[in-house]
Tab-separated table of C-alpha atoms in Angstrom:
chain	number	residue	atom	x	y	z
P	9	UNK	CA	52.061	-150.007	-19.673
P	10	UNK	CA	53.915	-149.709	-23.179
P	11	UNK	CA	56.931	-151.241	-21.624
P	12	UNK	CA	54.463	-154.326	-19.846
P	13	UNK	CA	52.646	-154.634	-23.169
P	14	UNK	CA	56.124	-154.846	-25.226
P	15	UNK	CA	57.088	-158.032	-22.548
P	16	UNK	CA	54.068	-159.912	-23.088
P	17	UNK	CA	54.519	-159.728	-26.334
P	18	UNK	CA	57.911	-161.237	-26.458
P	19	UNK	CA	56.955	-163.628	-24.197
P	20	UNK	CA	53.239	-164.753	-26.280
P	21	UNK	CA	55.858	-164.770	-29.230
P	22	UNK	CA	58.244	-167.500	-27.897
P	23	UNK	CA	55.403	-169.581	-26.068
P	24	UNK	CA	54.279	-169.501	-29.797
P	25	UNK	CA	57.344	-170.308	-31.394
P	26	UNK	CA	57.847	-173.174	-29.203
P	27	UNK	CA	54.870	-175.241	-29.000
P	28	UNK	CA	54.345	-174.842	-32.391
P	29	UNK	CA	57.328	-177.060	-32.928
P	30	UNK	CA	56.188	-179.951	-31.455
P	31	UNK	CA	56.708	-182.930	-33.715
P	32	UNK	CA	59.227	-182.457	-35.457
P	33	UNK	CA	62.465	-184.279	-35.589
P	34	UNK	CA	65.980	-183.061	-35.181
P	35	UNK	CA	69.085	-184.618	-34.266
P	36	UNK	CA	72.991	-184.361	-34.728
P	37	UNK	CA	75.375	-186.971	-35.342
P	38	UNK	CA	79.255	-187.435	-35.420
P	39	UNK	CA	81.298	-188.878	-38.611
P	40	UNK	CA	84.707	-189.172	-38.993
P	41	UNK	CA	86.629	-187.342	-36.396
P	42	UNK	CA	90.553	-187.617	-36.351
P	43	UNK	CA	93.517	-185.799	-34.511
P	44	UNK	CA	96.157	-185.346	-36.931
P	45	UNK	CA	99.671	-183.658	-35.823
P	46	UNK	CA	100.351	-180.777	-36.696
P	47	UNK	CA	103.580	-178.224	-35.694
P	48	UNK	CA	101.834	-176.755	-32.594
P	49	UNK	CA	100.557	-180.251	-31.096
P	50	UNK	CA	97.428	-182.423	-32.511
P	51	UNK	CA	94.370	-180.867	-34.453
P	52	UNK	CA	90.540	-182.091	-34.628
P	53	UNK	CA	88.844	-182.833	-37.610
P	54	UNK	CA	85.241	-184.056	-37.777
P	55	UNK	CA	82.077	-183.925	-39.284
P	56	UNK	CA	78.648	-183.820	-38.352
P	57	UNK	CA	75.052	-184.466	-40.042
P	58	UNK	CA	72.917	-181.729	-38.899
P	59	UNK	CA	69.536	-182.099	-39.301
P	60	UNK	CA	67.499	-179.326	-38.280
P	61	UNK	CA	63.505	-179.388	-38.523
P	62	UNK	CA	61.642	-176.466	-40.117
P	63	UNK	CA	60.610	-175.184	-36.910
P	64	UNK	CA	64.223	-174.614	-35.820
P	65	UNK	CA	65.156	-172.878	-39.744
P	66	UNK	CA	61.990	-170.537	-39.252
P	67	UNK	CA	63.626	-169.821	-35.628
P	68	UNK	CA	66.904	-168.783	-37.099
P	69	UNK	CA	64.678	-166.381	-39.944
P	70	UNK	CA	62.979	-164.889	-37.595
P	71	UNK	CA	66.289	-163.591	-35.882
P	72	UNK	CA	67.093	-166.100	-33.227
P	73	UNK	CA	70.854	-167.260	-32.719
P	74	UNK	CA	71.425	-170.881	-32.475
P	75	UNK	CA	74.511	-171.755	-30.447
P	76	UNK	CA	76.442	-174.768	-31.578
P	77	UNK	CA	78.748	-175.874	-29.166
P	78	UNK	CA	81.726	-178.693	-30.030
P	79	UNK	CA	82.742	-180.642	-27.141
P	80	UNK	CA	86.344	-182.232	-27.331
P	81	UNK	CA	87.409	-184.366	-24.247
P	82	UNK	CA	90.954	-186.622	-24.059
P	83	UNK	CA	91.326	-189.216	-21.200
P	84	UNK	CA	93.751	-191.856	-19.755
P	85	UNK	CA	92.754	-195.113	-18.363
P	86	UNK	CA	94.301	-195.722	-15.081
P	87	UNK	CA	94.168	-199.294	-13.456
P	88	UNK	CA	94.201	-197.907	-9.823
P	89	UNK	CA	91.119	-195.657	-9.927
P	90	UNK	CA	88.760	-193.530	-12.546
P	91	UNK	CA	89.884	-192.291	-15.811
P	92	UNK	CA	92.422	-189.310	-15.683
P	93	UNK	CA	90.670	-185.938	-17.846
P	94	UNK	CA	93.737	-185.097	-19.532
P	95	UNK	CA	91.970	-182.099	-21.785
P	96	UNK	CA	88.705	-181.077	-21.560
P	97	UNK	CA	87.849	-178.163	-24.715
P	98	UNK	CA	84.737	-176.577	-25.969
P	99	UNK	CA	84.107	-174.071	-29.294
P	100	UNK	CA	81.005	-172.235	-29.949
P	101	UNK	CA	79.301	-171.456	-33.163
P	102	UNK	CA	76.850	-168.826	-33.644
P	103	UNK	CA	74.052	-169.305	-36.456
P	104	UNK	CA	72.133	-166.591	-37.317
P	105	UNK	CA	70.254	-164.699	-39.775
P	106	UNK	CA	70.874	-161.144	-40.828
P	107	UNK	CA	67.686	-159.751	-42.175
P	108	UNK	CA	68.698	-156.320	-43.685
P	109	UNK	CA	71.219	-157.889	-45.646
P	110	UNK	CA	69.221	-161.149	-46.411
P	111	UNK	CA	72.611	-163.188	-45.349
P	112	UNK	CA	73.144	-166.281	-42.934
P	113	UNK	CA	76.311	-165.672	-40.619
P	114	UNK	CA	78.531	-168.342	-38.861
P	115	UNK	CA	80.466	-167.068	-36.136
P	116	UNK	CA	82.861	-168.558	-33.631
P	117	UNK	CA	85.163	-166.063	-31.958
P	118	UNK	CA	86.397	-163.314	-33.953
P	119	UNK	CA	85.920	-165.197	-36.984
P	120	UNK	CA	82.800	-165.183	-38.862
P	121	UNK	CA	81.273	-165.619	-42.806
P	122	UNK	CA	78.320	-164.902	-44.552
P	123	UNK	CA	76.223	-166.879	-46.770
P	124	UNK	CA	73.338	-166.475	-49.158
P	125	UNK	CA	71.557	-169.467	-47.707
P	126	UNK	CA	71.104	-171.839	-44.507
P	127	UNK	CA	71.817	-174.527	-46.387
P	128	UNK	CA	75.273	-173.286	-47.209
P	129	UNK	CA	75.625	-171.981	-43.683
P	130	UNK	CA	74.976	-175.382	-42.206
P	131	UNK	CA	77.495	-177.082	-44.739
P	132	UNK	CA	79.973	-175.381	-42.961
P	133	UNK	CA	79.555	-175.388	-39.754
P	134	UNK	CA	79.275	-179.416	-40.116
P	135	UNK	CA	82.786	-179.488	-41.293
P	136	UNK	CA	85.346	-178.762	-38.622
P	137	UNK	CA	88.614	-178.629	-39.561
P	138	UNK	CA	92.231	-177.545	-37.728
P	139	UNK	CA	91.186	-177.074	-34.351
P	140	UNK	CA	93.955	-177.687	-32.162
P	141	UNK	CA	93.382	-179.357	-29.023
P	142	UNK	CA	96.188	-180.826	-27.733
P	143	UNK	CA	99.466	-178.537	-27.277
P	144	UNK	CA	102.727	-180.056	-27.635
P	145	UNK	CA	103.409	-181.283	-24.502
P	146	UNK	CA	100.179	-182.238	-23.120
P	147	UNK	CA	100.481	-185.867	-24.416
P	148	UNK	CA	103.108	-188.810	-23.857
P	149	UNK	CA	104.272	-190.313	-27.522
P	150	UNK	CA	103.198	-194.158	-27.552
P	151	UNK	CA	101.115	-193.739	-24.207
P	152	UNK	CA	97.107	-194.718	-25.128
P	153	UNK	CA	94.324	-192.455	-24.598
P	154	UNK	CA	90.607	-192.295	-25.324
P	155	UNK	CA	89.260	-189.280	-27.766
P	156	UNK	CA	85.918	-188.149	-27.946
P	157	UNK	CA	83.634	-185.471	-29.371
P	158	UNK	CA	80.511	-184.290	-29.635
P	159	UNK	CA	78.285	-181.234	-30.696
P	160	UNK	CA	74.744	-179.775	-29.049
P	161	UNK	CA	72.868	-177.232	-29.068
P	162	UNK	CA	73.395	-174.644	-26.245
P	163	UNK	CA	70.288	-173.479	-25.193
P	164	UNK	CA	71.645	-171.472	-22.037
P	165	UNK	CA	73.023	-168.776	-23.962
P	166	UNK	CA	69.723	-168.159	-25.727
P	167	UNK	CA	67.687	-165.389	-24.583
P	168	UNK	CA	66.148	-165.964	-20.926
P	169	UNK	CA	62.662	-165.453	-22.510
P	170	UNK	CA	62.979	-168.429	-24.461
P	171	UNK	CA	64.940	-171.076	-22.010
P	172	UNK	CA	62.218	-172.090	-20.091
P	173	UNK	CA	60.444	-173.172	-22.884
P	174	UNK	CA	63.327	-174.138	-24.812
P	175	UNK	CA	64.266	-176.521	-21.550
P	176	UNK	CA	61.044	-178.435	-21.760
P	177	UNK	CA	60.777	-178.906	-25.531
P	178	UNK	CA	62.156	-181.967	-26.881
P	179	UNK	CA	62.490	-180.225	-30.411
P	180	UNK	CA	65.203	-178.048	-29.026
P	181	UNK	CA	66.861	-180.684	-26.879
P	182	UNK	CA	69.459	-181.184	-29.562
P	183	UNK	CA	73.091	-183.150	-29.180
P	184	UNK	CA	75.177	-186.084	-30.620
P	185	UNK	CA	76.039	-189.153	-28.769
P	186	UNK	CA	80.444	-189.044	-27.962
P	187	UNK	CA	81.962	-190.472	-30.747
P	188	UNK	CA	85.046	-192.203	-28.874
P	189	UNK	CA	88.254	-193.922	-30.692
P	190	UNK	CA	91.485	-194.643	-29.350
P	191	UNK	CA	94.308	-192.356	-29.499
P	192	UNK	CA	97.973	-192.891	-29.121
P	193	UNK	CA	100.262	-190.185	-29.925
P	194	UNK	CA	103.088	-190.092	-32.571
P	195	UNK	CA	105.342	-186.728	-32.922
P	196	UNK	CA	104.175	-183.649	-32.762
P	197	UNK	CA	105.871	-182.026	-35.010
P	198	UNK	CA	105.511	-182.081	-39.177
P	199	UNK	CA	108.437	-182.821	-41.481
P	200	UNK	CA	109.127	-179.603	-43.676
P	201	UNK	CA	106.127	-177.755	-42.136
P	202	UNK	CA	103.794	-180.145	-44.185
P	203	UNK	CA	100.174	-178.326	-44.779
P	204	UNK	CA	97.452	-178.658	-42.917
P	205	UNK	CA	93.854	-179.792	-43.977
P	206	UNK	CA	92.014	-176.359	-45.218
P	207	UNK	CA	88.793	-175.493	-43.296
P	208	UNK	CA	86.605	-172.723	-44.374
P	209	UNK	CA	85.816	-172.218	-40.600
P	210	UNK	CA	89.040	-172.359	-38.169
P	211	UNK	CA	88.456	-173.660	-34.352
P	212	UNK	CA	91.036	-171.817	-33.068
């Protein structure tokens, strides 16, 4: 009965959590992105304005991860039928709050970093920098191509007690439109080993 009581509370807590944030608006959008050459191929650069409601901050304070997922897609028009996918590459971010030590943490892979606030936290994680994407190799030099990129929030790796609700709520339905440019290779390699842009988080 302890164990049945413990699930419906869980489960009262996130109906709770989620209605409650009815309302409220959040959204994501795309500025600036760029592939710039670099000695292993082409790297991404962007940035993003993430605006997140104070529903989805008291979400991340109360413990929940938020999963922040960049989506990086190349293509090549072909005359003869659809649009070849040349690459096709995703990253995840982990937000979350840490309330023993009263830190924020951004996490993607192996790397991660700690911050006093979310505000901090968040000015990170909406400036990519130095992701490669494109080996040498996988691109023609002079040949065009269409870039895009995007970033959402991935609610299937939240817990399963909170999808269903997550699913229906607009609140938590939260992505960027593609931002799309033109592309069209140069060299991919860099004169002397020239440096790269500095990121405080790596895509890698």
């Amino acid at each position: 009965m302890r164990c049945c009581g413990k699930l419906f509370s869980t489960l009262l807590f996130g109906l709770t959590l989620f209605t409650s944030f009815a309302g409220q608006a959040a959204d994501i959008s795309v500025r600036n992105p760029n592939l710039s050459v670099a000695e292993d191929g082409y790297t991404l650069a962007a940035d993003f304005n993430i605006n997140l409601n104070s529903r989805l901050d008291e979400a991340i304070a109360k413990g929940i991860t938020l999963y922040f997922v960049v989506d990086f897609e190349l293509t090549r028009s072909r005359w003869y039928w659809l649009d070849e996918q040349v690459v096709s590459r995703s990253q995840t971010f982990q937000l979350s709050y840490h309330a023993l030590t009263r830190q924020y943490r951004l996490s993607s892979g192996a790397l991660h970093q700690s911050f006093p606030s979310l505000d901090d936290a968040q000015r990170i994680l909406s400036r990519l920098r130095n992701w490669l994407v494109l080996e040498k190799g996988t691109v023609r030099a002079d040949q065009p191509y269409f870039a895009a990129v995007r970033m959402r929030l991935d609610l299937s790796q939240m817990p399963k007690t909170f999808q269903v609700n997550a699913l229906a709520n607009r609140d938590w339905n939260l992505s960027s439109e593609w931002a799309r440019w033109n592309f069209t290779p140069t060299e991919t390699s860099v004169p002397g080993g020239a440096p790269l842009s500095p990121g405080a988080v790596d895509a890698r």
